[in-house]
PDB file of C-alpha atoms in Angstrom:
ATOM      1  CA  GLU Q  12      45.509  12.604  -8.536  1.00  0.00           C
ATOM      2  CA  LEU Q  13      44.031  12.169 -12.000  1.00  0.00           C
ATOM      3  CA  PRO Q  14      43.151   8.596 -13.038  1.00  0.00           C
ATOM      4  CA  ASP Q  15      45.031   6.991 -15.908  1.00  0.00           C
ATOM      5  CA  PHE Q  16      43.578   7.681 -19.341  1.00  0.00           C
ATOM      6  CA  ASP Q  17      41.507   4.772 -20.602  1.00  0.00           C
ATOM      7  CA  ASP Q  18      42.667   4.205 -24.165  1.00  0.00           C
ATOM      8  CA  SER Q  19      40.559   1.087 -24.764  1.00  0.00           C
ATOM      9  CA  GLY Q  20      38.200   3.082 -26.976  1.00  0.00           C
ATOM     10  CA  VAL Q  21      41.123   4.366 -29.023  1.00  0.00           C
ATOM     11  CA  GLU Q  22      42.412   0.818 -29.451  1.00  0.00           C
ATOM     12  CA  ARG Q  23      39.057  -0.268 -30.894  1.00  0.00           C
ATOM     13  CA  ALA Q  24      38.593   2.771 -33.138  1.00  0.00           C
ATOM     14  CA  PRO Q  25      38.647   2.111 -36.907  1.00  0.00           C
ATOM     15  CA  LEU Q  26      42.094   2.707 -38.370  1.00  0.00           C
ATOM     16  CA  ALA Q  27      41.367   2.344 -42.092  1.00  0.00           C
ATOM     17  CA  ARG Q  28      40.992   6.043 -42.916  1.00  0.00           C
ATOM     18  CA  THR Q  29      44.000   7.011 -40.786  1.00  0.00           C
ATOM     19  CA  ALA Q  30      46.088   4.339 -42.528  1.00  0.00           C
ATOM     20  CA  LEU Q  31      44.921   5.596 -45.936  1.00  0.00           C
ATOM     21  CA  GLU Q  32      45.866   9.160 -45.003  1.00  0.00           C
ATOM     22  CA  ALA Q  33      49.265   7.877 -43.825  1.00  0.00           C
ATOM     23  CA  ALA Q  34      49.787   6.063 -47.142  1.00  0.00           C
ATOM     24  CA  HIS Q  35      48.892   9.246 -49.016  1.00  0.00           C
ATOM     25  CA  LEU Q  36      51.293  11.294 -46.882  1.00  0.00           C
ATOM     26  CA  ALA Q  37      54.061   8.725 -47.405  1.00  0.00           C
ATOM     27  CA  GLN Q  38      53.542   9.021 -51.158  1.00  0.00           C
ATOM     28  CA  LEU Q  39      53.794  12.822 -50.974  1.00  0.00           C
ATOM     29  CA  LEU Q  40      56.907  12.757 -48.773  1.00  0.00           C
ATOM     30  CA  GLY Q  41      58.648  10.364 -51.144  1.00  0.00           C
ATOM     31  CA  SER Q  42      57.997  12.365 -54.325  1.00  0.00           C
ATOM     32  CA  PRO Q  43      60.681  13.501 -54.926  1.00  0.00           C
ATOM     33  CA  PRO Q  44      62.872  11.696 -52.367  1.00  0.00           C
ATOM     34  CA  VAL Q  45      64.714  14.280 -50.248  1.00  0.00           C
ATOM     35  CA  VAL Q  46      66.340  14.206 -46.831  1.00  0.00           C
ATOM     36  CA  ARG Q  47      63.856  15.267 -44.156  1.00  0.00           C
ATOM     37  CA  ALA Q  48      64.019  15.297 -40.373  1.00  0.00           C
ATOM     38  CA  GLY Q  49      62.462  12.160 -38.916  1.00  0.00           C
ATOM     39  CA  LEU Q  50      62.555  10.119 -42.148  1.00  0.00           C
ATOM     40  CA  PRO Q  51      65.015   7.210 -42.585  1.00  0.00           C
ATOM     41  CA  VAL Q  52      68.144   7.566 -44.716  1.00  0.00           C
ATOM     42  CA  GLU Q  53      70.981   5.284 -45.790  1.00  0.00           C
ATOM     43  CA  LEU Q  54      74.317   6.286 -44.270  1.00  0.00           C
ATOM     44  CA  PRO Q  55      77.679   6.290 -46.072  1.00  0.00           C
ATOM     45  CA  GLY Q  56      79.110   2.783 -45.976  1.00  0.00           C
ATOM     46  CA  GLY Q  57      75.703   1.175 -45.386  1.00  0.00           C
ATOM     47  CA  GLY Q  58      73.317   1.108 -42.479  1.00  0.00           C
ATOM     48  CA  ALA Q  59      70.275   3.240 -41.757  1.00  0.00           C
ATOM     49  CA  GLY Q  60      69.931   6.415 -39.757  1.00  0.00           C
ATOM     50  CA  LEU Q  61      67.395   9.012 -38.750  1.00  0.00           C
ATOM     51  CA  PRO Q  62      68.082  12.725 -39.394  1.00  0.00           C
ATOM     52  CA  CYS Q  63      67.298  14.777 -36.281  1.00  0.00           C
ATOM     53  CA  PHE Q  64      67.839  18.357 -37.455  1.00  0.00           C
ATOM     54  CA  TRP Q  65      69.914  20.527 -39.768  1.00  0.00           C
ATOM     55  CA  ASP Q  66      73.039  21.834 -38.029  1.00  0.00           C
ATOM     56  CA  GLY Q  67      73.731  25.203 -39.610  1.00  0.00           C
ATOM     57  CA  ARG Q  68      77.102  25.646 -37.927  1.00  0.00           C
ATOM     58  CA  ALA Q  69      78.409  22.316 -39.173  1.00  0.00           C
ATOM     59  CA  ASN Q  70      76.548  22.732 -42.486  1.00  0.00           C
ATOM     60  CA  GLY Q  71      75.143  19.220 -42.308  1.00  0.00           C
ATOM     61  CA  TRP Q  72      72.472  16.929 -40.905  1.00  0.00           C
ATOM     62  CA  ARG Q  73      72.707  15.592 -37.373  1.00  0.00           C
ATOM     63  CA  VAL Q  74      71.840  11.915 -37.778  1.00  0.00           C
ATOM     64  CA  THR Q  75      71.192   9.177 -35.212  1.00  0.00           C
ATOM     65  CA  GLY Q  76      72.209   5.647 -36.197  1.00  0.00           C
ATOM     66  CA  ALA Q  77      69.519   2.983 -36.295  1.00  0.00           C
ATOM     67  CA  GLU Q  78      71.544   0.528 -34.187  1.00  0.00           C
ATOM     68  CA  SER Q  79      73.117   3.031 -31.796  1.00  0.00           C
ATOM     69  CA  GLU Q  80      72.265   6.360 -30.220  1.00  0.00           C
ATOM     70  CA  GLU Q  81      75.466   7.965 -31.471  1.00  0.00           C
ATOM     71  CA  VAL Q  82      74.828  11.253 -33.259  1.00  0.00           C
ATOM     72  CA  SER Q  83      77.006  12.225 -36.221  1.00  0.00           C
ATOM     73  CA  THR Q  84      77.001  15.040 -38.763  1.00  0.00           C
ATOM     74  CA  TYR Q  85      76.761  14.284 -42.488  1.00  0.00           C
ATOM     75  CA  ASP Q  86      76.646  16.397 -45.600  1.00  0.00           C
ATOM     76  CA  GLU Q  87      73.277  16.109 -47.333  1.00  0.00           C
ATOM     77  CA  SER Q  88      74.917  14.697 -50.461  1.00  0.00           C
ATOM     78  CA  GLU Q  89      76.171  11.729 -48.410  1.00  0.00           C
ATOM     79  CA  LEU Q  90      72.689  10.660 -47.333  1.00  0.00           C
ATOM     80  CA  VAL Q  91      70.307   8.612 -49.484  1.00  0.00           C
ATOM     81  CA  PRO Q  92      66.579   8.864 -48.570  1.00  0.00           C
ATOM     82  CA  LEU Q  93      65.004   5.453 -48.001  1.00  0.00           C
ATOM     83  CA  PRO Q  94      61.478   4.598 -49.198  1.00  0.00           C
ATOM     84  CA  ILE Q  95      58.771   5.136 -46.594  1.00  0.00           C
ATOM     85  CA  ASP Q  96      55.280   3.724 -46.300  1.00  0.00           C
ATOM     86  CA  ALA Q  97      52.212   4.046 -44.111  1.00  0.00           C
ATOM     87  CA  ASN Q  98      53.938   2.104 -41.324  1.00  0.00           C
ATOM     88  CA  HIS Q  99      56.713   4.703 -41.100  1.00  0.00           C
ATOM     89  CA  VAL Q 100      54.250   7.597 -41.006  1.00  0.00           C
ATOM     90  CA  LEU Q 101      52.041   5.986 -38.350  1.00  0.00           C
ATOM     91  CA  ALA Q 102      55.121   5.147 -36.265  1.00  0.00           C
ATOM     92  CA  MET Q 103      55.843   8.882 -36.033  1.00  0.00           C
ATOM     93  CA  LEU Q 104      52.614   9.520 -34.105  1.00  0.00           C
ATOM     94  CA  PRO Q 105      52.937  10.348 -30.378  1.00  0.00           C
ATOM     95  CA  THR Q 106      51.156   7.058 -29.606  1.00  0.00           C
ATOM     96  CA  PRO Q 107      51.676   4.758 -32.613  1.00  0.00           C
ATOM     97  CA  PRO Q 108      49.045   2.052 -33.179  1.00  0.00           C
ATOM     98  CA  LYS Q 109      50.081  -1.552 -32.729  1.00  0.00           C
ATOM     99  CA  GLU Q 110      51.590  -3.231 -35.765  1.00  0.00           C
ATOM    100  CA  ASP Q 111      48.875  -5.880 -36.030  1.00  0.00           C
ATOM    101  CA  ARG Q 112      46.179  -3.169 -36.179  1.00  0.00           C
ATOM    102  CA  VAL Q 113      48.107  -1.333 -38.894  1.00  0.00           C
ATOM    103  CA  GLN Q 114      48.469  -4.502 -40.967  1.00  0.00           C
ATOM    104  CA  SER Q 115      44.778  -5.297 -40.509  1.00  0.00           C
ATOM    105  CA  ALA Q 116      43.827  -1.786 -41.679  1.00  0.00           C
ATOM    106  CA  LEU Q 117      46.112  -2.039 -44.721  1.00  0.00           C
ATOM    107  CA  THR Q 118      44.614  -5.430 -45.597  1.00  0.00           C
ATOM    108  CA  ASP Q 119      41.108  -3.969 -45.390  1.00  0.00           C
ATOM    109  CA  LEU Q 120      42.147  -1.069 -47.631  1.00  0.00           C
ATOM    110  CA  HIS Q 121      43.536  -3.477 -50.246  1.00  0.00           C
ATOM    111  CA  GLU Q 122      40.294  -5.496 -50.164  1.00  0.00           C
ATOM    112  CA  LEU Q 123      38.283  -2.302 -50.608  1.00  0.00           C
ATOM    113  CA  GLY Q 124      40.451  -1.310 -53.580  1.00  0.00           C
ATOM    114  CA  ALA Q 125      41.688   1.840 -51.836  1.00  0.00           C
ATOM    115  CA  LEU Q 126      45.371   0.820 -51.970  1.00  0.00           C
ATOM    116  CA  ALA Q 127      47.387  -0.257 -54.994  1.00  0.00           C
ATOM    117  CA  ALA Q 128      50.728  -2.067 -55.190  1.00  0.00           C
ATOM    118  CA  GLY Q 129      53.323  -0.714 -52.796  1.00  0.00           C
ATOM    119  CA  ASP Q 130      50.618   0.434 -50.367  1.00  0.00           C
ATOM    120  CA  THR Q 131      50.040   3.598 -52.392  1.00  0.00           C
ATOM    121  CA  PRO Q 132      46.513   5.051 -52.660  1.00  0.00           C
ATOM    122  CA  SER Q 133      44.588   3.993 -55.753  1.00  0.00           C
ATOM    123  CA  VAL Q 134      42.284   6.341 -57.649  1.00  0.00           C
ATOM    124  CA  LEU Q 135      39.433   5.058 -55.480  1.00  0.00           C
ATOM    125  CA  GLY Q 136      41.481   5.618 -52.318  1.00  0.00           C
ATOM    126  CA  ALA Q 137      42.459   9.149 -53.309  1.00  0.00           C
ATOM    127  CA  ALA Q 138      38.800   9.974 -53.990  1.00  0.00           C
ATOM    128  CA  CYS Q 139      37.731   8.490 -50.629  1.00  0.00           C
ATOM    129  CA  LEU Q 140      40.063  10.944 -48.894  1.00  0.00           C
ATOM    130  CA  LYS Q 141      37.993  13.779 -50.375  1.00  0.00           C
ATOM    131  CA  LEU Q 142      34.760  12.529 -48.799  1.00  0.00           C
ATOM    132  CA  PRO Q 143      33.869  13.224 -45.120  1.00  0.00           C
ATOM    133  CA  VAL Q 144      33.089   9.595 -44.203  1.00  0.00           C
ATOM    134  CA  ASP Q 145      35.006   6.403 -43.436  1.00  0.00           C
ATOM    135  CA  VAL Q 146      36.578   4.564 -46.373  1.00  0.00           C
ATOM    136  CA  PRO Q 147      33.884   1.841 -46.759  1.00  0.00           C
ATOM    137  CA  LEU Q 148      31.161   4.498 -46.933  1.00  0.00           C
ATOM    138  CA  GLY Q 149      33.265   6.579 -49.319  1.00  0.00           C
ATOM    139  CA  ARG Q 150      33.529   3.493 -51.514  1.00  0.00           C
ATOM    140  CA  LEU Q 151      29.741   3.158 -51.381  1.00  0.00           C
ATOM    141  CA  VAL Q 152      29.325   6.763 -52.569  1.00  0.00           C
ATOM    142  CA  LEU Q 153      31.820   6.382 -55.409  1.00  0.00           C
ATOM    143  CA  LEU Q 154      30.403   3.064 -56.627  1.00  0.00           C
ATOM    144  CA  GLY Q 155      26.952   4.632 -56.557  1.00  0.00           C
ATOM    145  CA  TRP Q 156      28.267   7.424 -58.759  1.00  0.00           C
ATOM    146  CA  THR Q 157      29.697   4.932 -61.285  1.00  0.00           C
ATOM    147  CA  LEU Q 158      26.302   3.192 -61.443  1.00  0.00           C
ATOM    148  CA  GLY Q 159      24.405   6.426 -61.992  1.00  0.00           C
ATOM    149  CA  CYS Q 160      22.721   6.573 -58.579  1.00  0.00           C
ATOM    150  CA  SER Q 161      24.803   9.167 -56.745  1.00  0.00           C
ATOM    151  CA  VAL Q 162      21.832  10.603 -54.843  1.00  0.00           C
ATOM    152  CA  ASP Q 163      20.837   7.203 -53.446  1.00  0.00           C
ATOM    153  CA  ALA Q 164      24.433   6.362 -52.511  1.00  0.00           C
ATOM    154  CA  VAL Q 165      24.907   9.681 -50.702  1.00  0.00           C
ATOM    155  CA  VAL Q 166      21.708   9.161 -48.692  1.00  0.00           C
ATOM    156  CA  LEU Q 167      22.652   5.571 -47.783  1.00  0.00           C
ATOM    157  CA  ALA Q 168      26.167   6.576 -46.730  1.00  0.00           C
ATOM    158  CA  ALA Q 169      24.795   9.395 -44.576  1.00  0.00           C
ATOM    159  CA  ALA Q 170      22.374   6.930 -42.966  1.00  0.00           C
ATOM    160  CA  LEU Q 171      25.148   4.433 -42.184  1.00  0.00           C
ATOM    161  CA  ALA Q 172      27.284   7.236 -40.739  1.00  0.00           C
ATOM    162  CA  LEU Q 173      24.689   7.908 -38.041  1.00  0.00           C
ATOM    163  CA  ALA Q 174      25.769   7.249 -34.457  1.00  0.00           C
ATOM    164  CA  PRO Q 175      25.057   5.315 -32.320  1.00  0.00           C
ATOM    165  CA  SER Q 176      22.754   3.456 -34.745  1.00  0.00           C
ATOM    166  CA  CYS Q 177      21.330   3.799 -38.225  1.00  0.00           C
ATOM    167  CA  ASP Q 178      17.995   5.277 -37.152  1.00  0.00           C
ATOM    168  CA  VAL Q 179      16.188   8.635 -37.214  1.00  0.00           C
ATOM    169  CA  LEU Q 180      13.027   7.685 -35.296  1.00  0.00           C
ATOM    170  CA  ARG Q 181      12.341   7.940 -31.586  1.00  0.00           C
ATOM    171  CA  THR Q 182      12.124   4.787 -29.493  1.00  0.00           C
ATOM    172  CA  PRO Q 183      10.585   5.825 -26.134  1.00  0.00           C
ATOM    173  CA  PHE Q 184      10.802   2.296 -24.708  1.00  0.00           C
ATOM    174  CA  ASN Q 185      14.625   2.246 -24.606  1.00  0.00           C
ATOM    175  CA  THR Q 186      15.047   3.976 -21.243  1.00  0.00           C
ATOM    176  CA  LYS Q 187      11.689   3.386 -19.539  1.00  0.00           C
ATOM    177  CA  SER Q 188      10.186   0.418 -17.732  1.00  0.00           C
ATOM    178  CA  SER Q 189       6.603   1.579 -18.363  1.00  0.00           C
ATOM    179  CA  LEU Q 190       4.851   3.807 -20.894  1.00  0.00           C
ATOM    180  CA  ASP Q 191       1.866   6.079 -20.465  1.00  0.00           C
ATOM    181  CA  GLN Q 192      -0.959   6.356 -22.991  1.00  0.00           C
ATOM    182  CA  HIS Q 193       0.721   9.104 -25.024  1.00  0.00           C
ATOM    183  CA  GLU Q 194       4.010   7.216 -25.183  1.00  0.00           C
ATOM    184  CA  MET Q 195       2.233   4.033 -26.250  1.00  0.00           C
ATOM    185  CA  LYS Q 196       0.594   5.986 -29.057  1.00  0.00           C
ATOM    186  CA  LEU Q 197       4.005   7.278 -30.178  1.00  0.00           C
ATOM    187  CA  LEU Q 198       5.460   3.785 -30.003  1.00  0.00           C
ATOM    188  CA  ARG Q 199       2.679   2.321 -32.159  1.00  0.00           C
ATOM    189  CA  GLN Q 200       3.088   5.166 -34.628  1.00  0.00           C
ATOM    190  CA  ALA Q 201       6.864   4.634 -34.765  1.00  0.00           C
ATOM    191  CA  VAL Q 202       6.416   0.906 -35.420  1.00  0.00           C
ATOM    192  CA  GLU Q 203       3.914   1.591 -38.212  1.00  0.00           C
ATOM    193  CA  VAL Q 204       6.201   4.204 -39.775  1.00  0.00           C
ATOM    194  CA  ARG Q 205       9.097   1.735 -39.695  1.00  0.00           C
ATOM    195  CA  ARG Q 206       6.963  -1.041 -41.164  1.00  0.00           C
ATOM    196  CA  ARG Q 207       5.748   1.174 -44.014  1.00  0.00           C
ATOM    197  CA  ALA Q 208       9.134   2.763 -44.770  1.00  0.00           C
ATOM    198  CA  ASP Q 209      10.944  -0.562 -44.485  1.00  0.00           C
ATOM    199  CA  GLY Q 210       8.852  -2.067 -47.268  1.00  0.00           C
ATOM    200  CA  GLY Q 211       9.784  -5.610 -46.279  1.00  0.00           C
ATOM    201  CA  THR Q 212      13.524  -5.086 -46.757  1.00  0.00           C
ATOM    202  CA  PHE Q 213      14.431  -5.495 -43.048  1.00  0.00           C
ATOM    203  CA  SER Q 214      17.182  -2.930 -43.523  1.00  0.00           C
ATOM    204  CA  GLU Q 215      17.671   0.202 -41.449  1.00  0.00           C
ATOM    205  CA  PRO Q 216      19.678   2.037 -44.166  1.00  0.00           C
ATOM    206  CA  LEU Q 217      16.870   1.446 -46.665  1.00  0.00           C
ATOM    207  CA  THR Q 218      14.302   2.567 -44.083  1.00  0.00           C
ATOM    208  CA  VAL Q 219      16.160   5.841 -43.511  1.00  0.00           C
ATOM    209  CA  HIS Q 220      16.535   6.215 -47.302  1.00  0.00           C
ATOM    210  CA  SER Q 221      12.769   5.838 -47.743  1.00  0.00           C
ATOM    211  CA  LEU Q 222      12.065   8.469 -45.074  1.00  0.00           C
ATOM    212  CA  CYS Q 223      14.596  10.821 -46.657  1.00  0.00           C
ATOM    213  CA  MET Q 224      12.996  10.477 -50.093  1.00  0.00           C
ATOM    214  CA  GLU Q 225       9.596  11.209 -48.549  1.00  0.00           C
ATOM    215  CA  TRP Q 226      11.035  14.326 -46.896  1.00  0.00           C
ATOM    216  CA  LEU Q 227      12.569  15.492 -50.196  1.00  0.00           C
ATOM    217  CA  ARG Q 228       9.309  14.932 -52.092  1.00  0.00           C
ATOM    218  CA  SER Q 229       7.522  17.066 -49.491  1.00  0.00           C
ATOM    219  CA  GLY Q 230       9.879  19.960 -50.255  1.00  0.00           C
ATOM    220  CA  GLY Q 231      12.809  19.341 -47.902  1.00  0.00           C
ATOM    221  CA  GLY Q 232      14.048  22.219 -45.783  1.00  0.00           C
ATOM    222  CA  CYS Q 233      13.580  22.655 -42.022  1.00  0.00           C
ATOM    223  CA  LEU Q 234      17.285  22.004 -41.464  1.00  0.00           C
ATOM    224  CA  GLY Q 235      18.327  21.784 -37.836  1.00  0.00           C
ATOM    225  CA  ARG Q 236      14.920  20.626 -36.648  1.00  0.00           C
ATOM    226  CA  VAL Q 237      12.167  18.091 -37.246  1.00  0.00           C
ATOM    227  CA  PRO Q 238      10.567  18.524 -40.712  1.00  0.00           C
ATOM    228  CA  ASP Q 239       7.071  20.038 -40.810  1.00  0.00           C
ATOM    229  CA  ARG Q 240       5.487  18.473 -43.887  1.00  0.00           C
ATOM    230  CA  VAL Q 241       5.887  14.756 -43.143  1.00  0.00           C
ATOM    231  CA  PRO Q 242       3.355  12.502 -41.352  1.00  0.00           C
ATOM    232  CA  TRP Q 243       6.008  11.006 -39.062  1.00  0.00           C
ATOM    233  CA  ARG Q 244       7.272  14.261 -37.539  1.00  0.00           C
ATOM    234  CA  GLN Q 245       5.919  13.276 -34.090  1.00  0.00           C
ATOM    235  CA  VAL Q 246       8.186  10.222 -33.929  1.00  0.00           C
ATOM    236  CA  CYS Q 247      11.247  11.773 -35.582  1.00  0.00           C
ATOM    237  CA  HIS Q 248      14.385  12.004 -33.430  1.00  0.00           C
ATOM    238  CA  ALA Q 249      15.438  15.669 -33.709  1.00  0.00           C
ATOM    239  CA  ARG Q 250      19.164  15.196 -33.034  1.00  0.00           C
ATOM    240  CA  LEU Q 251      19.638  12.158 -35.274  1.00  0.00           C
ATOM    241  CA  TRP Q 252      17.544  13.673 -38.069  1.00  0.00           C
ATOM    242  CA  THR Q 253      19.591  16.881 -37.949  1.00  0.00           C
ATOM    243  CA  GLN Q 254      22.821  14.890 -37.962  1.00  0.00           C
ATOM    244  CA  PHE Q 255      21.591  12.847 -40.925  1.00  0.00           C
ATOM    245  CA  THR Q 256      20.408  15.751 -43.103  1.00  0.00           C
ATOM    246  CA  GLU Q 257      23.595  17.731 -42.459  1.00  0.00           C
ATOM    247  CA  LYS Q 258      25.668  14.715 -43.511  1.00  0.00           C
ATOM    248  CA  VAL Q 259      23.586  14.274 -46.681  1.00  0.00           C
ATOM    249  CA  ILE Q 260      24.309  17.862 -47.740  1.00  0.00           C
ATOM    250  CA  GLU Q 261      27.970  17.666 -46.697  1.00  0.00           C
ATOM    251  CA  LEU Q 262      28.516  14.451 -48.669  1.00  0.00           C
ATOM    252  CA  ALA Q 263      26.671  15.698 -51.751  1.00  0.00           C
ATOM    253  CA  GLU Q 264      28.695  18.919 -51.818  1.00  0.00           C
ATOM    254  CA  ALA Q 265      31.962  16.997 -51.346  1.00  0.00           C
ATOM    255  CA  LEU Q 266      31.113  14.678 -54.251  1.00  0.00           C
ATOM    256  CA  LEU Q 267      30.088  17.642 -56.404  1.00  0.00           C
ATOM    257  CA  ARG Q 268      33.610  19.033 -56.033  1.00  0.00           C
ATOM    258  CA  LEU Q 269      34.958  15.834 -57.622  1.00  0.00           C
ATOM    259  CA  LEU Q 270      32.607  15.709 -60.611  1.00  0.00           C
ATOM    260  CA  PRO Q 271      32.573  17.695 -63.857  1.00  0.00           C
ATOM    261  CA  HIS Q 272      29.900  20.387 -63.652  1.00  0.00           C
ATOM    262  CA  SER Q 273      28.341  19.240 -66.916  1.00  0.00           C
ATOM    263  CA  SER Q 274      27.799  15.601 -65.863  1.00  0.00           C
ATOM    264  CA  PRO Q 275      24.228  14.312 -65.303  1.00  0.00           C
ATOM    265  CA  GLU Q 276      25.182  13.064 -61.835  1.00  0.00           C
ATOM    266  CA  ALA Q 277      26.354  16.544 -60.855  1.00  0.00           C
ATOM    267  CA  SER Q 278      22.972  17.908 -61.888  1.00  0.00           C
ATOM    268  CA  SER Q 279      21.165  15.319 -59.737  1.00  0.00           C
ATOM    269  CA  LEU Q 280      23.367  16.076 -56.726  1.00  0.00           C
ATOM    270  CA  TYR Q 281      22.835  19.799 -57.149  1.00  0.00           C
ATOM    271  CA  LYS Q 282      19.058  19.245 -57.142  1.00  0.00           C
ATOM    272  CA  LEU Q 283      19.438  17.118 -54.003  1.00  0.00           C
ATOM    273  CA  VAL Q 284      21.296  19.886 -52.167  1.00  0.00           C
ATOM    274  CA  GLN Q 285      18.821  22.542 -53.273  1.00  0.00           C
ATOM    275  CA  ARG Q 286      15.802  20.430 -52.324  1.00  0.00           C
ATOM    276  CA  ALA Q 287      17.360  19.487 -48.958  1.00  0.00           C
ATOM    277  CA  ARG Q 288      17.909  23.164 -48.198  1.00  0.00           C
ATOM    278  CA  GLY Q 289      14.263  23.876 -49.066  1.00  0.00           C
ATOM    279  CA  SER Q 290      15.033  26.121 -52.025  1.00  0.00           C
ATOM    280  CA  PRO Q 291      11.839  27.206 -53.876  1.00  0.00           C
ATOM    281  CA  LYS Q 292      13.692  26.738 -57.176  1.00  0.00           C
ATOM    282  CA  ALA Q 293      14.008  23.000 -56.526  1.00  0.00           C
ATOM    283  CA  ARG Q 294      10.375  22.155 -55.823  1.00  0.00           C
ATOM    284  CA  ASP Q 295       9.584  20.893 -59.318  1.00  0.00           C
ATOM    285  CA  ASN Q 296       9.447  17.185 -60.227  1.00  0.00           C
ATOM    286  CA  PRO Q 297       9.185  15.758 -56.696  1.00  0.00           C
ATOM    287  CA  ALA Q 298       8.672  12.286 -58.187  1.00  0.00           C
ATOM    288  CA  GLU Q 299      12.357  12.086 -59.161  1.00  0.00           C
ATOM    289  CA  PHE Q 300      13.250  11.478 -55.507  1.00  0.00           C
ATOM    290  CA  THR Q 301      12.340   7.802 -55.312  1.00  0.00           C
ATOM    291  CA  GLY Q 302      14.276   4.587 -54.892  1.00  0.00           C
ATOM    292  CA  GLN Q 303      14.291   0.965 -56.031  1.00  0.00           C
ATOM    293  CA  PRO Q 304      14.780  -1.226 -52.930  1.00  0.00           C
ATOM    294  CA  ARG Q 305      16.263  -4.218 -54.790  1.00  0.00           C
ATOM    295  CA  ARG Q 306      18.746  -2.036 -56.637  1.00  0.00           C
ATOM    296  CA  LEU Q 307      19.715  -0.208 -53.446  1.00  0.00           C
ATOM    297  CA  ALA Q 308      20.138  -3.487 -51.553  1.00  0.00           C
ATOM    298  CA  ALA Q 309      22.440  -4.734 -54.321  1.00  0.00           C
ATOM    299  CA  LEU Q 310      24.460  -1.510 -54.128  1.00  0.00           C
ATOM    300  CA  LEU Q 311      24.852  -1.895 -50.349  1.00  0.00           C
ATOM    301  CA  ALA Q 312      25.935  -5.521 -50.678  1.00  0.00           C
ATOM    302  CA  TRP Q 313      28.436  -4.798 -53.458  1.00  0.00           C
ATOM    303  CA  ALA Q 314      29.966  -1.755 -51.803  1.00  0.00           C
ATOM    304  CA  LEU Q 315      30.274  -3.172 -48.275  1.00  0.00           C
ATOM    305  CA  ALA Q 316      30.817  -6.880 -48.988  1.00  0.00           C
ATOM    306  CA  PRO Q 317      34.668  -6.793 -48.830  1.00  0.00           C
ATOM    307  CA  LEU Q 318      34.494  -6.163 -45.075  1.00  0.00           C
ATOM    308  CA  GLY Q 319      31.839  -8.802 -44.479  1.00  0.00           C
ATOM    309  CA  PHE Q 320      29.303  -6.134 -43.502  1.00  0.00           C
ATOM    310  CA  VAL Q 321      25.630  -6.846 -44.128  1.00  0.00           C
ATOM    311  CA  ALA Q 322      23.288  -3.870 -43.768  1.00  0.00           C
ATOM    312  CA  VAL Q 323      20.273  -5.603 -42.260  1.00  0.00           C
ATOM    313  CA  GLY Q 324      17.857  -4.569 -39.557  1.00  0.00           C
ATOM    314  CA  GLN Q 325      19.153  -4.222 -36.018  1.00  0.00           C
ATOM    315  CA  THR Q 326      15.738  -4.596 -34.404  1.00  0.00           C
ATOM    316  CA  PRO Q 327      13.855  -7.368 -36.269  1.00  0.00           C
ATOM    317  CA  ALA Q 328      11.444  -7.851 -33.342  1.00  0.00           C
ATOM    318  CA  LEU Q 329       9.785  -4.573 -34.339  1.00  0.00           C
ATOM    319  CA  TYR Q 330       8.679  -6.185 -37.591  1.00  0.00           C
ATOM    320  CA  GLY Q 331       7.284  -9.360 -36.080  1.00  0.00           C
ATOM    321  CA  GLY Q 332      10.482 -11.333 -36.703  1.00  0.00           C
ATOM    322  CA  THR Q 333      12.783 -13.042 -34.210  1.00  0.00           C
TER     323      THR Q 333
END
């Protein structure tokens, strides 16, 4: 006998993007309002019903009443489509999320500026749906574009999208009770790399950003494996680094599809993609891939502040803190 499925992880999963997609779908289904199977309608004489299917023989819709399970047939002209929202769309899922989680997700989306009045997607929300990250990180990318630092925003969003933590360096002490001489050497090197790349910011996203800029200045490339031309290749985590660089390219290409080809930001993103892929044509002006820590910290705080998220270091003991 198979054990019951543990849905506790599903219950804790973020719902913001799903709710935004539901709001977008509700907007599409309601424009123009037509009778559709599964969507609520107003019945003749008042009351609500739910169309089940079109009955070709009776030339009408088979409709179930909202307060009873009685099924009746109505001509389409007799039915008035009722407005639907994200709640209606999410309720149609095989396992609908609980109402309090839906309301919490909608509240978060309003605070992020992704939903407008009537729970319809705003311009920001519609753009976030085009980016392959969660809504808060999509907001970070789009705000970075408005401030003229699209490349930095894409790199930071890709860093924050890393799982299980925002890190691309190996930590050999996580699963071992003792370290040999070689592992101690790697650990010291990893700590020094973190200290140098961190630059006193105590922020993992900014640390990953610094390492990424160093990789781009060295020529980029080496996708799918540890980069060759960086001094920290021995302590680089191959899987996390690959995941990070693929997300950087994926995000940059997704944002490029939203921007006019002639815009300066599009040119910067195109150079980022070419340099990340190791294209020989993009090896000029390596100095343009730099970053200003204070400006990047302000961007992180502004973009993620509505959710009370502070992008600070997860392992301050590595830096001599407590």
